[in-house]
Short mmCIF file of C-alpha atoms in Angstrom, two decimals:
data_model
loop_
_atom_site.label_atom_id
_atom_site.label_comp_id
_atom_site.label_asym_id
_atom_site.label_seq_id
_atom_site.Cartn_x
_atom_site.Cartn_y
_atom_site.Cartn_z
CA MET V 114 0.00 0.00 0.00
CA THR V 115 2.79 2.36 0.87
CA VAL V 116 4.53 1.73 -2.45
CA THR V 117 1.29 2.37 -4.36
CA ALA V 118 0.65 5.63 -2.50
CA THR V 119 4.16 6.78 -3.22
CA SER V 120 3.77 6.09 -6.93
CA VAL V 121 0.53 8.04 -7.03
CA ASP V 122 2.16 10.97 -5.29
CA GLN V 123 5.01 10.94 -7.81
CA SER V 124 2.61 10.90 -10.77
CA ASP V 125 0.72 13.83 -9.27
CA ARG V 126 3.95 15.75 -9.03
CA LEU V 127 4.70 15.04 -12.69
CA ARG V 128 1.26 16.16 -13.92
CA PRO V 129 1.19 19.90 -14.94
CA HIS V 130 -0.80 22.13 -12.65
CA PRO V 131 -4.11 23.30 -14.27
CA ALA V 132 -3.03 26.92 -13.90
CA PHE V 133 -0.13 26.34 -16.32
CA GLY V 134 -2.54 25.04 -18.96
CA ARG V 135 -4.79 28.06 -18.59
CA ALA V 136 -1.81 30.40 -18.86
CA ALA V 137 -0.66 28.67 -22.04
CA ARG V 138 -4.11 29.01 -23.60
CA LEU V 139 -4.25 32.68 -22.62
CA ARG V 140 -0.84 33.29 -24.20
CA LYS V 141 -2.17 31.87 -27.44
CA LEU V 142 -4.97 34.44 -27.36
CA VAL V 143 -2.61 37.40 -26.96
CA PRO V 144 -1.76 37.75 -30.68
CA ALA V 145 -5.45 37.58 -31.63
CA LEU V 146 -6.39 40.21 -29.07
CA ALA V 147 -3.46 42.39 -30.10
CA VAL V 148 -4.37 42.49 -33.81
CA ALA V 149 -8.06 43.06 -33.07
CA LEU V 150 -7.18 46.01 -30.82
CA ALA V 151 -4.72 47.28 -33.46
CA GLY V 152 -7.61 47.27 -35.93
CA VAL V 153 -9.67 49.34 -33.51
CA LEU V 154 -6.72 51.70 -33.15
CA LEU V 155 -6.66 52.12 -36.93
CA TYR V 156 -10.38 52.94 -36.87
CA VAL V 157 -9.81 55.60 -34.21
CA SER V 158 -7.29 57.27 -36.56
CA PHE V 159 -10.12 58.02 -39.03
CA PRO V 160 -12.46 61.07 -39.07
CA PRO V 161 -14.25 62.68 -37.39
CA ARG V 162 -11.26 62.35 -35.08
CA THR V 163 -7.99 63.99 -36.09
CA LEU V 164 -5.79 61.25 -34.61
CA TRP V 165 -4.29 60.32 -37.99
CA TRP V 166 -0.96 59.34 -36.40
CA LEU V 167 -2.56 56.35 -34.63
CA ALA V 168 -2.38 54.52 -37.96
CA LEU V 169 1.39 54.17 -37.39
CA PRO V 170 1.26 52.19 -34.12
CA ALA V 171 -1.70 50.22 -35.52
CA PHE V 172 0.45 48.92 -38.35
CA GLY V 173 3.42 48.58 -36.02
CA ILE V 174 1.42 46.17 -33.84
CA LEU V 175 0.18 44.31 -36.90
CA GLY V 176 3.77 43.90 -38.11
CA ARG V 177 4.91 42.73 -34.67
CA VAL V 178 2.25 40.03 -34.50
CA LEU V 179 2.54 38.79 -38.10
CA ARG V 180 6.31 38.79 -38.43
CA GLY V 181 7.71 35.28 -38.68
CA ARG V 182 4.35 33.49 -38.65
CA THR V 183 3.00 31.07 -41.22
CA TRP V 184 0.69 32.35 -43.94
CA LYS V 185 -2.16 30.37 -42.37
CA ALA V 186 -1.71 32.15 -39.07
CA GLY V 187 -1.45 35.44 -40.98
CA LEU V 188 -4.77 34.70 -42.65
CA GLY V 189 -6.64 34.35 -39.38
CA LEU V 190 -4.88 37.20 -37.61
CA GLY V 191 -5.39 39.44 -40.65
CA TYR V 192 -9.11 38.70 -40.55
CA LEU V 193 -9.27 39.73 -36.90
CA PHE V 194 -7.41 42.96 -37.71
CA GLY V 195 -9.94 43.63 -40.48
CA LEU V 196 -12.86 43.04 -38.13
CA GLY V 197 -11.38 45.35 -35.49
CA PHE V 198 -11.00 48.07 -38.12
CA LEU V 199 -14.08 47.69 -40.29
CA LEU V 200 -16.78 46.77 -37.75
CA PRO V 201 -16.75 50.22 -36.09
CA LEU V 202 -15.78 52.09 -39.27
CA LEU V 203 -18.78 50.84 -41.26
CA VAL V 204 -21.40 50.71 -38.53
CA TRP V 205 -23.27 53.51 -40.33
CA THR V 206 -24.25 51.07 -43.08
CA GLY V 207 -26.71 49.47 -40.67
CA VAL V 208 -28.22 52.65 -39.24
CA GLU V 209 -31.54 52.30 -41.05
CA VAL V 210 -31.55 48.69 -42.29
CA GLY V 211 -30.38 46.84 -39.21
CA PRO V 212 -27.21 44.92 -38.39
CA GLY V 213 -27.57 42.21 -41.06
CA PRO V 214 -26.23 44.13 -44.09
CA TRP V 215 -23.57 45.84 -41.96
CA LEU V 216 -22.23 42.54 -40.60
CA ALA V 217 -22.37 40.90 -44.02
CA LEU V 218 -20.43 43.77 -45.61
CA VAL V 219 -17.76 43.69 -42.91
CA ALA V 220 -17.45 39.91 -43.10
CA VAL V 221 -16.76 40.12 -46.85
CA GLU V 222 -14.45 43.13 -46.74
CA ALA V 223 -12.38 41.63 -43.91
CA VAL V 224 -11.55 38.69 -46.21
CA PHE V 225 -9.38 41.05 -48.26
CA VAL V 226 -7.55 42.11 -45.10
CA ALA V 227 -7.12 38.44 -44.17
CA LEU V 228 -5.45 37.71 -47.51
CA VAL V 229 -3.17 40.69 -47.01
CA GLY V 230 -2.32 39.35 -43.54
CA ALA V 231 -1.35 36.02 -45.04
CA GLY V 232 0.86 37.82 -47.55
CA ILE V 233 2.52 39.98 -44.90
CA ALA V 234 3.34 36.90 -42.83
CA ALA V 235 4.85 35.29 -45.92
CA VAL V 236 7.12 38.24 -46.79
CA SER V 237 8.04 39.07 -43.19
CA ARG V 238 11.23 36.98 -43.36
CA LEU V 239 12.55 38.85 -46.39
CA PRO V 240 15.12 41.65 -46.20
CA ALA V 241 13.41 45.07 -46.12
CA TRP V 242 10.10 43.32 -45.40
CA PRO V 243 8.21 46.56 -44.48
CA VAL V 244 8.40 47.61 -48.15
CA TRP V 245 6.88 44.35 -49.40
CA ALA V 246 4.29 44.36 -46.61
CA ALA V 247 3.16 47.95 -47.29
CA ALA V 248 2.85 47.18 -51.01
CA LEU V 249 0.70 44.16 -50.15
CA TRP V 250 -1.65 46.36 -48.14
CA ILE V 251 -2.14 48.68 -51.12
CA ALA V 252 -2.68 45.67 -53.39
CA GLY V 253 -5.46 44.61 -51.02
CA GLU V 254 -7.01 48.07 -51.23
CA ALA V 255 -6.81 47.94 -55.02
CA ALA V 256 -8.73 44.65 -55.01
CA ARG V 257 -11.34 45.94 -52.55
CA ALA V 258 -11.93 48.96 -54.78
CA ARG V 259 -12.91 46.72 -57.70
CA VAL V 260 -14.62 43.56 -56.46
CA PRO V 261 -17.22 42.40 -55.73
CA PHE V 262 -20.04 44.33 -57.42
CA GLY V 263 -17.85 47.20 -58.57
CA GLY V 264 -15.82 47.45 -55.37
CA PHE V 265 -15.98 49.26 -52.04
CA PRO V 266 -12.93 51.51 -51.37
CA TRP V 267 -14.25 52.83 -48.05
CA GLY V 268 -11.52 52.56 -45.43
CA LYS V 269 -8.56 53.26 -47.67
CA ILE V 270 -5.72 54.35 -45.41
CA ALA V 271 -5.37 57.57 -47.42
CA PHE V 272 -8.87 58.64 -46.39
CA GLY V 273 -7.81 58.77 -42.75
CA GLN V 274 -4.95 61.17 -43.45
CA ALA V 275 -6.72 64.43 -44.35
CA ASP V 276 -5.19 66.11 -41.27
CA GLY V 277 -1.86 64.29 -41.40
CA VAL V 278 1.67 65.25 -42.38
CA PHE V 279 1.64 62.71 -45.22
CA LEU V 280 -1.29 64.36 -47.06
CA PRO V 281 0.88 66.16 -49.70
CA LEU V 282 1.86 62.74 -51.07
CA ALA V 283 -1.65 62.50 -52.52
CA ALA V 284 -0.46 64.98 -55.17
CA VAL V 285 2.47 62.69 -56.03
CA GLY V 286 0.64 59.44 -56.69
CA GLY V 287 -2.90 59.67 -55.36
CA THR V 288 -4.39 57.52 -52.63
CA PRO V 289 -2.12 54.49 -53.34
CA VAL V 290 1.10 56.44 -52.72
CA LEU V 291 -0.31 58.26 -49.70
CA GLY V 292 -1.56 55.01 -48.16
CA PHE V 293 1.68 53.19 -48.97
CA ALA V 294 3.73 55.85 -47.19
CA VAL V 295 1.64 55.61 -44.01
CA VAL V 296 1.69 51.80 -43.87
CA LEU V 297 5.40 51.67 -44.70
CA CYS V 298 6.19 54.15 -41.95
CA GLY V 299 4.18 52.12 -39.42
CA PHE V 300 5.93 48.85 -40.28
CA GLY V 301 9.29 50.64 -40.46
CA LEU V 302 8.88 52.10 -36.97
CA TYR V 303 8.24 48.65 -35.52
CA GLU V 304 11.21 47.17 -37.37
CA ALA V 305 13.51 49.95 -36.17
CA VAL V 306 12.43 49.40 -32.55
CA ARG V 307 12.80 45.62 -32.90
CA LEU V 308 16.32 45.89 -34.27
CA ALA V 309 17.30 48.40 -31.59
CA VAL V 310 16.12 46.03 -28.84
CA GLU V 311 17.82 43.07 -30.53
CA GLY V 312 21.05 45.02 -30.89
CA ARG V 313 21.04 46.00 -27.23
CA ARG V 314 20.50 42.39 -26.20
CA THR V 315 23.02 40.77 -28.53
CA ARG V 316 25.50 43.65 -28.80
CA ALA V 317 25.41 43.18 -32.56
CA VAL V 318 23.89 45.50 -35.13
CA ARG V 319 22.81 44.25 -38.55
CA ARG V 320 23.61 47.37 -40.50
CA GLY V 321 21.76 46.45 -43.67
CA ALA V 322 18.55 45.64 -41.83
CA ALA V 323 18.86 48.73 -39.65
CA ALA V 324 19.39 50.96 -42.69
CA ALA V 325 16.33 49.47 -44.41
CA ALA V 326 14.20 50.05 -41.29
CA LEU V 327 15.33 53.65 -40.93
CA LEU V 328 14.73 54.34 -44.61
CA SER V 329 11.23 52.89 -44.28
CA VAL V 330 10.51 55.73 -41.87
CA ALA V 331 12.68 58.48 -43.32
CA VAL V 332 11.69 58.19 -46.98
CA PRO V 333 7.90 58.63 -46.44
CA VAL V 334 8.46 61.57 -44.11
CA ALA V 335 10.99 63.23 -46.42
CA GLY V 336 8.73 62.58 -49.39
CA ALA V 337 5.81 64.25 -47.64
CA VAL V 338 7.93 67.29 -46.81
CA GLY V 339 9.17 67.53 -50.39
CA ALA V 340 5.67 67.09 -51.81
CA ARG V 341 4.48 70.27 -50.09
CA ALA V 342 5.80 72.15 -53.12
CA LEU V 343 3.00 70.54 -55.15
CA VAL V 344 0.28 71.86 -52.84
CA SER V 345 -1.02 75.32 -53.74
CA ASP V 346 -4.27 77.23 -53.54
CA LYS V 347 -3.10 79.94 -55.94
CA ALA V 348 -5.58 80.84 -58.69
CA GLU V 349 -4.33 79.94 -62.17
CA ASP V 350 -7.49 80.70 -64.20
CA GLY V 351 -8.94 83.46 -62.10
CA THR V 352 -11.58 82.89 -59.49
CA ALA V 353 -15.27 82.02 -59.26
CA THR V 354 -17.76 82.90 -56.58
CA VAL V 355 -19.64 79.74 -55.75
CA ALA V 356 -22.72 79.15 -53.59
CA VAL V 357 -23.40 75.80 -51.91
CA VAL V 358 -26.97 75.26 -50.75
CA GLN V 359 -28.02 72.81 -48.04
CA GLY V 360 -31.79 72.77 -47.82
CA ASN V 361 -32.11 70.01 -45.18
CA VAL V 362 -34.78 67.29 -45.23
CA PRO V 363 -38.16 66.99 -43.48
CA ARG V 364 -37.23 63.77 -41.70
CA LEU V 365 -34.27 61.47 -41.08
CA GLY V 366 -33.78 57.96 -42.40
CA LEU V 367 -34.74 56.06 -45.51
CA ASP V 368 -38.03 57.94 -45.86
CA PHE V 369 -36.34 61.35 -45.97
CA ASN V 370 -38.23 62.10 -49.23
CA ALA V 371 -41.51 60.42 -48.32
CA GLN V 372 -43.34 63.75 -48.31
CA ARG V 373 -43.79 64.67 -51.98
CA ARG V 374 -41.68 67.64 -53.13
CA ALA V 375 -40.66 68.55 -49.57
CA VAL V 376 -36.91 68.16 -50.16
CA LEU V 377 -37.11 70.20 -53.37
CA ASP V 378 -39.12 72.92 -51.64
CA TYR V 379 -36.57 73.09 -48.83
CA HIS V 380 -33.71 73.67 -51.28
CA ALA V 381 -35.68 76.17 -53.33
CA ARG V 382 -36.58 78.05 -50.15
CA GLU V 383 -32.93 78.24 -49.04
CA THR V 384 -31.90 79.44 -52.52
CA GLU V 385 -34.55 82.16 -52.38
CA ARG V 386 -33.22 83.15 -48.96
CA LEU V 387 -29.79 83.47 -50.60
CA ALA V 388 -31.36 85.57 -53.36
CA ALA V 389 -32.86 87.92 -50.77
CA GLU V 390 -29.44 88.40 -49.15
CA ILE V 391 -27.92 89.18 -52.56
CA LYS V 392 -30.64 91.73 -53.24
CA ALA V 393 -30.06 93.31 -49.83
CA GLY V 394 -26.34 93.55 -50.55
CA THR V 395 -25.28 91.42 -47.57
CA THR V 396 -24.02 88.52 -49.69
CA PRO V 397 -22.12 88.72 -53.00
CA ARG V 398 -23.85 87.31 -56.06
CA PRO V 399 -22.35 83.93 -56.92
CA ASP V 400 -21.47 82.87 -60.45
CA PHE V 401 -23.43 79.66 -59.94
CA VAL V 402 -25.23 77.66 -57.26
CA LEU V 403 -24.65 74.01 -56.38
CA TRP V 404 -27.42 71.86 -54.91
CA PRO V 405 -26.87 68.36 -53.46
CA GLU V 406 -27.60 64.91 -54.80
CA ASN V 407 -31.36 64.13 -54.60
CA SER V 408 -32.16 67.77 -53.86
CA SER V 409 -35.15 67.40 -56.18
CA ASP V 410 -37.05 64.46 -54.72
CA ILE V 411 -39.27 64.22 -57.82
CA ASP V 412 -38.33 64.13 -61.49
CA PRO V 413 -38.48 67.69 -62.90
CA PHE V 414 -38.72 66.34 -66.45
CA ALA V 415 -41.80 64.31 -65.60
CA TYR V 416 -43.57 66.73 -63.22
CA PRO V 417 -44.11 70.34 -64.34
CA ASP V 418 -44.63 71.57 -60.78
CA ALA V 419 -41.11 70.43 -59.84
CA ALA V 420 -39.65 72.12 -62.93
CA ALA V 421 -41.51 75.31 -62.02
CA VAL V 422 -40.06 75.33 -58.49
CA ILE V 423 -36.50 74.91 -59.80
CA ALA V 424 -36.99 77.55 -62.50
CA HIS V 425 -38.37 80.03 -59.95
CA ALA V 426 -35.38 79.50 -57.63
CA ALA V 427 -32.89 79.88 -60.51
CA ARG V 428 -34.55 83.11 -61.69
CA ALA V 429 -34.61 84.44 -58.13
CA VAL V 430 -30.88 83.98 -57.66
CA GLY V 431 -30.18 84.97 -61.28
CA VAL V 432 -27.46 82.38 -62.01
CA PRO V 433 -27.30 78.74 -63.15
CA VAL V 434 -28.09 76.07 -60.56
CA SER V 435 -26.85 72.46 -60.51
CA VAL V 436 -29.73 70.30 -59.27
CA GLY V 437 -29.59 66.66 -58.17
CA GLY V 438 -32.57 64.50 -59.07
CA VAL V 439 -33.78 60.98 -59.76
CA VAL V 440 -34.78 60.91 -63.42
CA GLU V 441 -36.55 58.22 -65.43
CA ARG V 442 -35.68 58.04 -69.10
CA ASP V 443 -36.69 55.29 -71.54
CA GLY V 444 -37.81 53.13 -68.64
CA LYS V 445 -34.45 53.48 -66.82
CA LEU V 446 -33.63 55.31 -63.59
CA TYR V 447 -30.67 57.65 -63.33
CA ASN V 448 -29.12 59.52 -60.42
CA GLU V 449 -28.67 62.74 -62.35
CA GLN V 450 -27.20 66.18 -61.94
CA ILE V 451 -28.98 68.83 -64.01
CA LEU V 452 -27.53 72.19 -64.99
CA TRP V 453 -30.52 74.56 -64.86
CA ASP V 454 -30.15 77.93 -66.58
CA PRO V 455 -32.42 80.76 -65.33
CA GLN V 456 -33.60 81.52 -68.88
CA LYS V 457 -33.12 78.28 -70.83
CA GLY V 458 -33.98 75.67 -68.23
CA ALA V 459 -32.12 72.34 -68.24
CA VAL V 460 -29.11 72.65 -70.56
CA GLN V 461 -26.77 69.85 -69.44
CA THR V 462 -26.95 66.64 -67.43
CA TYR V 463 -24.60 64.16 -65.78
CA ASP V 464 -25.63 60.63 -64.85
CA LYS V 465 -23.83 59.00 -61.95
CA ARG V 466 -21.53 56.26 -63.23
CA GLN V 467 -20.34 54.47 -60.08
CA ILE V 468 -23.62 53.44 -58.51
CA GLN V 469 -23.79 51.92 -55.06
CA PRO V 470 -24.49 48.19 -54.64
CA PHE V 471 -27.36 47.48 -52.22
CA GLY V 472 -28.15 51.21 -52.28
CA GLU V 473 -28.80 52.04 -55.94
CA PHE V 474 -28.81 48.55 -57.40
CA LEU V 475 -29.31 45.14 -55.88
CA PRO V 476 -26.89 42.38 -56.87
CA LEU V 477 -28.10 38.81 -56.45
CA ARG V 478 -31.69 40.01 -56.29
CA GLY V 479 -33.15 36.48 -56.44
CA PRO V 480 -31.16 34.89 -53.59
CA ILE V 481 -31.48 38.00 -51.43
CA GLY V 482 -35.25 38.11 -51.98
CA ALA V 483 -35.49 34.49 -50.92
CA ILE V 484 -33.76 35.39 -47.64
CA ASN V 485 -35.59 38.64 -46.91
CA GLU V 486 -38.24 40.18 -49.18
CA ASP V 487 -38.06 43.49 -47.28
CA TRP V 488 -34.54 44.10 -48.62
CA THR V 489 -35.66 43.70 -52.23
CA SER V 490 -38.64 45.99 -51.68
CA MET V 491 -36.26 48.80 -50.65
CA ILE V 492 -34.76 48.81 -54.16
CA ARG V 493 -37.67 48.03 -56.47
CA GLN V 494 -35.81 49.13 -59.59
CA ASP V 495 -32.05 49.27 -60.14
CA PHE V 496 -30.45 52.52 -61.23
CA SER V 497 -28.64 52.60 -64.57
CA ARG V 498 -25.08 53.87 -64.97
CA GLY V 499 -24.02 56.93 -66.90
CA ASP V 500 -21.21 56.56 -69.41
CA LYS V 501 -19.65 60.03 -69.69
CA PRO V 502 -17.60 62.15 -67.24
CA GLY V 503 -19.51 65.00 -65.68
CA VAL V 504 -18.08 68.46 -66.36
CA PHE V 505 -20.59 71.33 -66.29
CA ASP V 506 -19.73 74.59 -68.04
CA PHE V 507 -20.96 77.49 -65.89
CA GLY V 508 -20.32 80.39 -68.26
CA GLY V 509 -16.69 79.46 -68.85
CA THR V 510 -16.01 77.88 -65.45
CA LYS V 511 -15.76 74.12 -65.75
CA VAL V 512 -16.89 72.17 -62.70
CA GLY V 513 -16.24 68.43 -62.45
CA LEU V 514 -18.93 66.31 -60.78
CA ALA V 515 -18.37 63.21 -58.65
CA THR V 516 -21.70 62.29 -57.11
CA CYS V 517 -21.49 61.12 -53.47
CA TYR V 518 -20.23 57.50 -53.55
CA GLU V 519 -18.06 58.30 -56.59
CA ALA V 520 -15.71 60.37 -54.42
CA ALA V 521 -14.31 57.11 -53.02
CA PHE V 522 -13.15 55.95 -56.46
CA ASP V 523 -9.89 57.31 -57.84
CA TRP V 524 -10.89 57.13 -61.52
CA ALA V 525 -14.29 58.79 -61.04
CA VAL V 526 -12.73 61.98 -59.67
CA ARG V 527 -9.60 62.00 -61.82
CA ASP V 528 -11.31 61.90 -65.19
CA THR V 529 -13.31 65.04 -64.44
CA VAL V 530 -9.96 66.85 -64.13
CA THR V 531 -8.50 65.26 -67.26
CA HIS V 532 -11.65 66.42 -69.07
CA GLY V 533 -11.00 70.03 -68.13
CA ALA V 534 -12.51 70.60 -64.67
CA GLN V 535 -11.08 73.69 -62.97
CA MET V 536 -12.77 72.77 -59.69
CA ILE V 537 -14.69 69.75 -58.40
CA SER V 538 -18.08 69.34 -56.76
CA VAL V 539 -19.18 66.29 -54.77
CA PRO V 540 -22.99 66.59 -54.42
CA SER V 541 -24.15 64.12 -51.79
CA ASN V 542 -27.14 62.90 -49.83
CA ASN V 543 -26.36 61.60 -46.36
CA ALA V 544 -29.87 61.90 -44.95
CA THR V 545 -30.28 58.13 -44.85
CA PHE V 546 -27.36 57.73 -42.45
CA ASP V 547 -28.66 59.87 -39.59
CA ARG V 548 -25.94 61.57 -37.52
CA SER V 549 -23.36 58.84 -38.05
CA GLU V 550 -19.68 59.30 -38.86
CA MET V 551 -20.34 58.58 -42.53
CA THR V 552 -20.61 62.24 -43.54
CA TYR V 553 -17.27 63.07 -41.89
CA GLN V 554 -15.55 60.10 -43.50
CA GLN V 555 -16.83 61.20 -46.90
CA LEU V 556 -15.82 64.81 -46.26
CA ALA V 557 -12.27 63.62 -45.56
CA MET V 558 -12.24 61.86 -48.95
CA SER V 559 -13.05 65.17 -50.64
CA ARG V 560 -10.19 66.86 -48.76
CA VAL V 561 -7.78 64.22 -50.03
CA ARG V 562 -9.15 64.65 -53.58
CA ALA V 563 -8.56 68.41 -53.35
CA VAL V 564 -4.85 67.87 -52.70
CA GLU V 565 -4.58 64.93 -55.11
CA HIS V 566 -5.70 67.04 -58.07
CA SER V 567 -4.95 70.55 -56.73
CA ARG V 568 -8.55 71.71 -57.15
CA THR V 569 -11.09 73.49 -55.01
CA VAL V 570 -13.72 70.96 -53.94
CA THR V 571 -17.25 71.87 -52.91
CA VAL V 572 -19.44 69.40 -51.03
CA PRO V 573 -23.16 70.29 -51.19
CA VAL V 574 -25.10 67.85 -48.99
CA THR V 575 -28.85 67.62 -48.39
CA SER V 576 -28.54 67.45 -44.61
CA GLY V 577 -24.85 68.16 -43.88
CA VAL V 578 -22.03 68.49 -43.51
CA SER V 579 -21.70 70.75 -46.58
CA ALA V 580 -18.32 72.40 -47.09
CA ILE V 581 -15.94 74.38 -49.28
CA ILE V 582 -12.43 72.94 -49.46
CA MET V 583 -9.38 74.70 -50.85
CA PRO V 584 -6.85 72.94 -53.14
CA ASP V 585 -4.57 72.48 -50.11
CA GLY V 586 -7.22 70.36 -48.39
CA LYS V 587 -8.28 72.94 -45.82
CA ILE V 588 -11.97 73.51 -45.11
CA THR V 589 -12.77 77.21 -45.21
CA GLN V 590 -16.51 77.01 -44.59
CA LYS V 591 -18.92 74.28 -43.51
CA THR V 592 -22.46 73.83 -42.25
CA GLY V 593 -23.83 71.82 -39.36
CA MET V 594 -25.86 68.63 -39.74
CA PHE V 595 -29.64 68.67 -40.31
CA VAL V 596 -29.86 72.42 -40.62
CA ALA V 597 -30.68 74.60 -43.61
CA GLY V 598 -27.96 76.95 -44.76
CA HIS V 599 -25.78 78.18 -47.60
CA LEU V 600 -22.11 78.95 -48.13
CA VAL V 601 -20.81 81.61 -50.53
CA GLN V 602 -17.13 82.07 -51.29
CA LYS V 603 -14.72 83.20 -53.98
CA VAL V 604 -12.53 80.19 -54.83
CA PRO V 605 -9.44 79.72 -57.01
CA LEU V 606 -9.75 78.01 -60.39
CA ARG V 607 -6.83 75.85 -61.50
CA SER V 608 -5.91 74.01 -64.69
CA SER V 609 -2.45 72.55 -64.01
CA GLU V 610 -2.21 68.83 -63.37
CA THR V 611 -0.42 67.23 -60.43
CA PRO V 612 1.80 64.17 -60.96
CA ALA V 613 -1.05 62.12 -59.45
CA THR V 614 -3.48 63.40 -62.09
CA ARG V 615 -1.05 62.72 -64.92
CA LEU V 616 -0.01 59.28 -63.69
CA GLY V 617 -3.50 58.03 -62.93
CA VAL V 618 -3.53 54.32 -62.10
CA LEU V 619 0.19 53.76 -62.78
CA PRO V 620 1.40 54.18 -59.15
CA GLU V 621 -1.18 51.65 -58.01
CA ILE V 622 -0.11 49.18 -60.71
CA ALA V 623 3.54 49.64 -59.68
CA LEU V 624 2.73 48.89 -56.04
CA VAL V 625 0.67 45.84 -56.95
CA LEU V 626 3.61 44.53 -59.01
CA LEU V 627 5.92 45.25 -56.08
CA ALA V 628 3.62 43.21 -53.84
CA ALA V 629 3.62 40.37 -56.35
CA GLY V 630 7.40 40.52 -56.48
CA GLY V 631 7.60 40.24 -52.71
CA LEU V 632 5.35 37.19 -52.69
CA GLY V 633 7.44 35.65 -55.48
CA CYS V 634 10.64 36.20 -53.50
CA SER V 635 9.03 34.68 -50.42
CA VAL V 636 7.96 31.57 -52.32
CA GLY V 637 11.41 31.25 -53.86
CA ALA V 638 13.11 31.61 -50.48
CA GLY V 639 10.83 28.95 -49.03
CA MET V 640 11.62 26.49 -51.81
CA ARG V 641 15.36 27.07 -51.43
CA GLY V 642 15.04 26.50 -47.69
CA ARG V 643 13.21 23.20 -48.18
CA ARG V 644 15.83 22.00 -50.69
CA ALA V 645 18.62 22.93 -48.30
CA GLY V 646 16.88 21.10 -45.48
CA GLY V 647 16.47 18.03 -47.67
CA VAL V 648 20.17 17.98 -48.47
#
C-alpha cells in the first residue's frame, strides 16, 4: 500500500498544474487580441477624429504580431485585424436597415484584409520586409476597390490622413502612394524598434537591416515634406464665386423624401433666402449655385410643378443652378445632376456612373429576396449607370462632378480633371445615415481629392455636412448637420495637373507589381530552404 501511495504521489507531481494550462491558452490568445485592438486603433485614426498618427502604431502592432508566422496564421490574424478596423468604421451602413447588411459587408471586406495578412506573414522573413508588406496592403485596397459588385474603397488608409503630415503625397501618386507611405512608416517604426532592442540584447547591429528600417521611416516623411511644393491654392485661371446650398430634409432615415416635393421645396426656399441676401447687398452674387444629390425628390422632367419650383429659384438667384434628381428616361432610372439655366432651363446633365451596390442597385436580387423580401422591396428598380464624365460649363467655369459614392473611387474623380474641370463638386445625400460618422468620412475623402488634383472641392449635402475645401485640403466654410444653410465664397480656379493626375492608375499598378514581387521572393526563399533542409 505504501509503495502504491508513493507512486501516485510521484505521478501527481509530474502532472502539470491546471493553472499552467490556462496560462498557455491565454498566451495563445494574446496575438489575436493584439491584432483586433490594433484594428480598432486604426479605426480611431479616421475622421471625425484627427488622430491620424494612430495609424502608425496600428500597423506597427500588426507587423509585430505577423512577423515570422505562417501564412495560415497570418490569414486568421489578418481577418481579426480587419474586423477590429471595419466593424466600427462601417457601422453607419446598418443605421436604417439593421445589423444584417452591416455585418455581411464587414465579413466580406475583412476577407481582403485576411489575404493581405497572409501575404505579410509570408514576406516578413525577407530583407526590407516593411516595403513588401506595405505594397501588399495597397494591393489589397486595389482589389477591394474593384470587387465584388464594382468594389468598395471605403476605409482606404489615405482617407484617414486628411489632417496628417503625409497628405501632400496625394499629389504625387494619389491615394495608393499616400496610403503606402503611411503603412510603410508604421511597419518601419516597428522594425527599427525591434532591431534596436535586438542590438542592445546581442551587442550586434545588422547594419543592412537597420538601414532598411530607418529608410522605411525616413523616406515617407521626407517625401511628404518635399511634396508640399506641389500643394497650392493659388488661382491659375482666375476665381469664381460659388454658392453651396443645403436645404435640409423633413425627416431622417430612408423615408427622408416620403413627403412629396418637400426636399425640393426646402432647397428652393434656401436658394430664395440666398437671393434675398444678394438683393439686400449682404451677400455677394455667386457665379453659380450648387445643390446636393437628390435635392429634387421628384423628377423635374416628368412633373411640371417640380420644374416650375426649380426655375423660380434659378430666376430668383439669377445664375445657373446644378440640381440633383432621380430621373426616369426610356424606362431606366438615373441619379442625375442637371444644370438649370435661369432663362433656358435644363441645358446639361450628368448621370452618376459608379452606382452603389445594395443602395442604388441590388446584386443577387433572387437569392437575397429568398432570404428577406423586405430588402428587395427597398430597391424596387435598379439605377442605370451613366457613361460620360460630368463636367458642367458654368459660363466658362468648368466644374467636375463626382456624385457622393463616386468620391471614393480614384478614376471617377480623376477623369473630371483630365476632361478640363477647374474645380470639383461632390454633391451628396447623407440623410439616410442619420448623424453617423459617414458624412465626416466622406468629407475627408473630398479633402484628399482636393490635394490629389490641386482643385477646389465643394461638397453640397442635403442634410450636412456641406463644405468648401481649398486645393490644399483645408476647409474654409462648412455647415452643421440637419440644418438649412448656404455657403458663398470666392474660390481659385486651376488648370495645371499634379503628378497624381497625370499618372493616374500607374502608381497603383507599380505597387501591386511590387507586392507580387515580394510574394514571389518569399515563395522562392521557401523552396530554397526546403531543398537545403532536404540535403
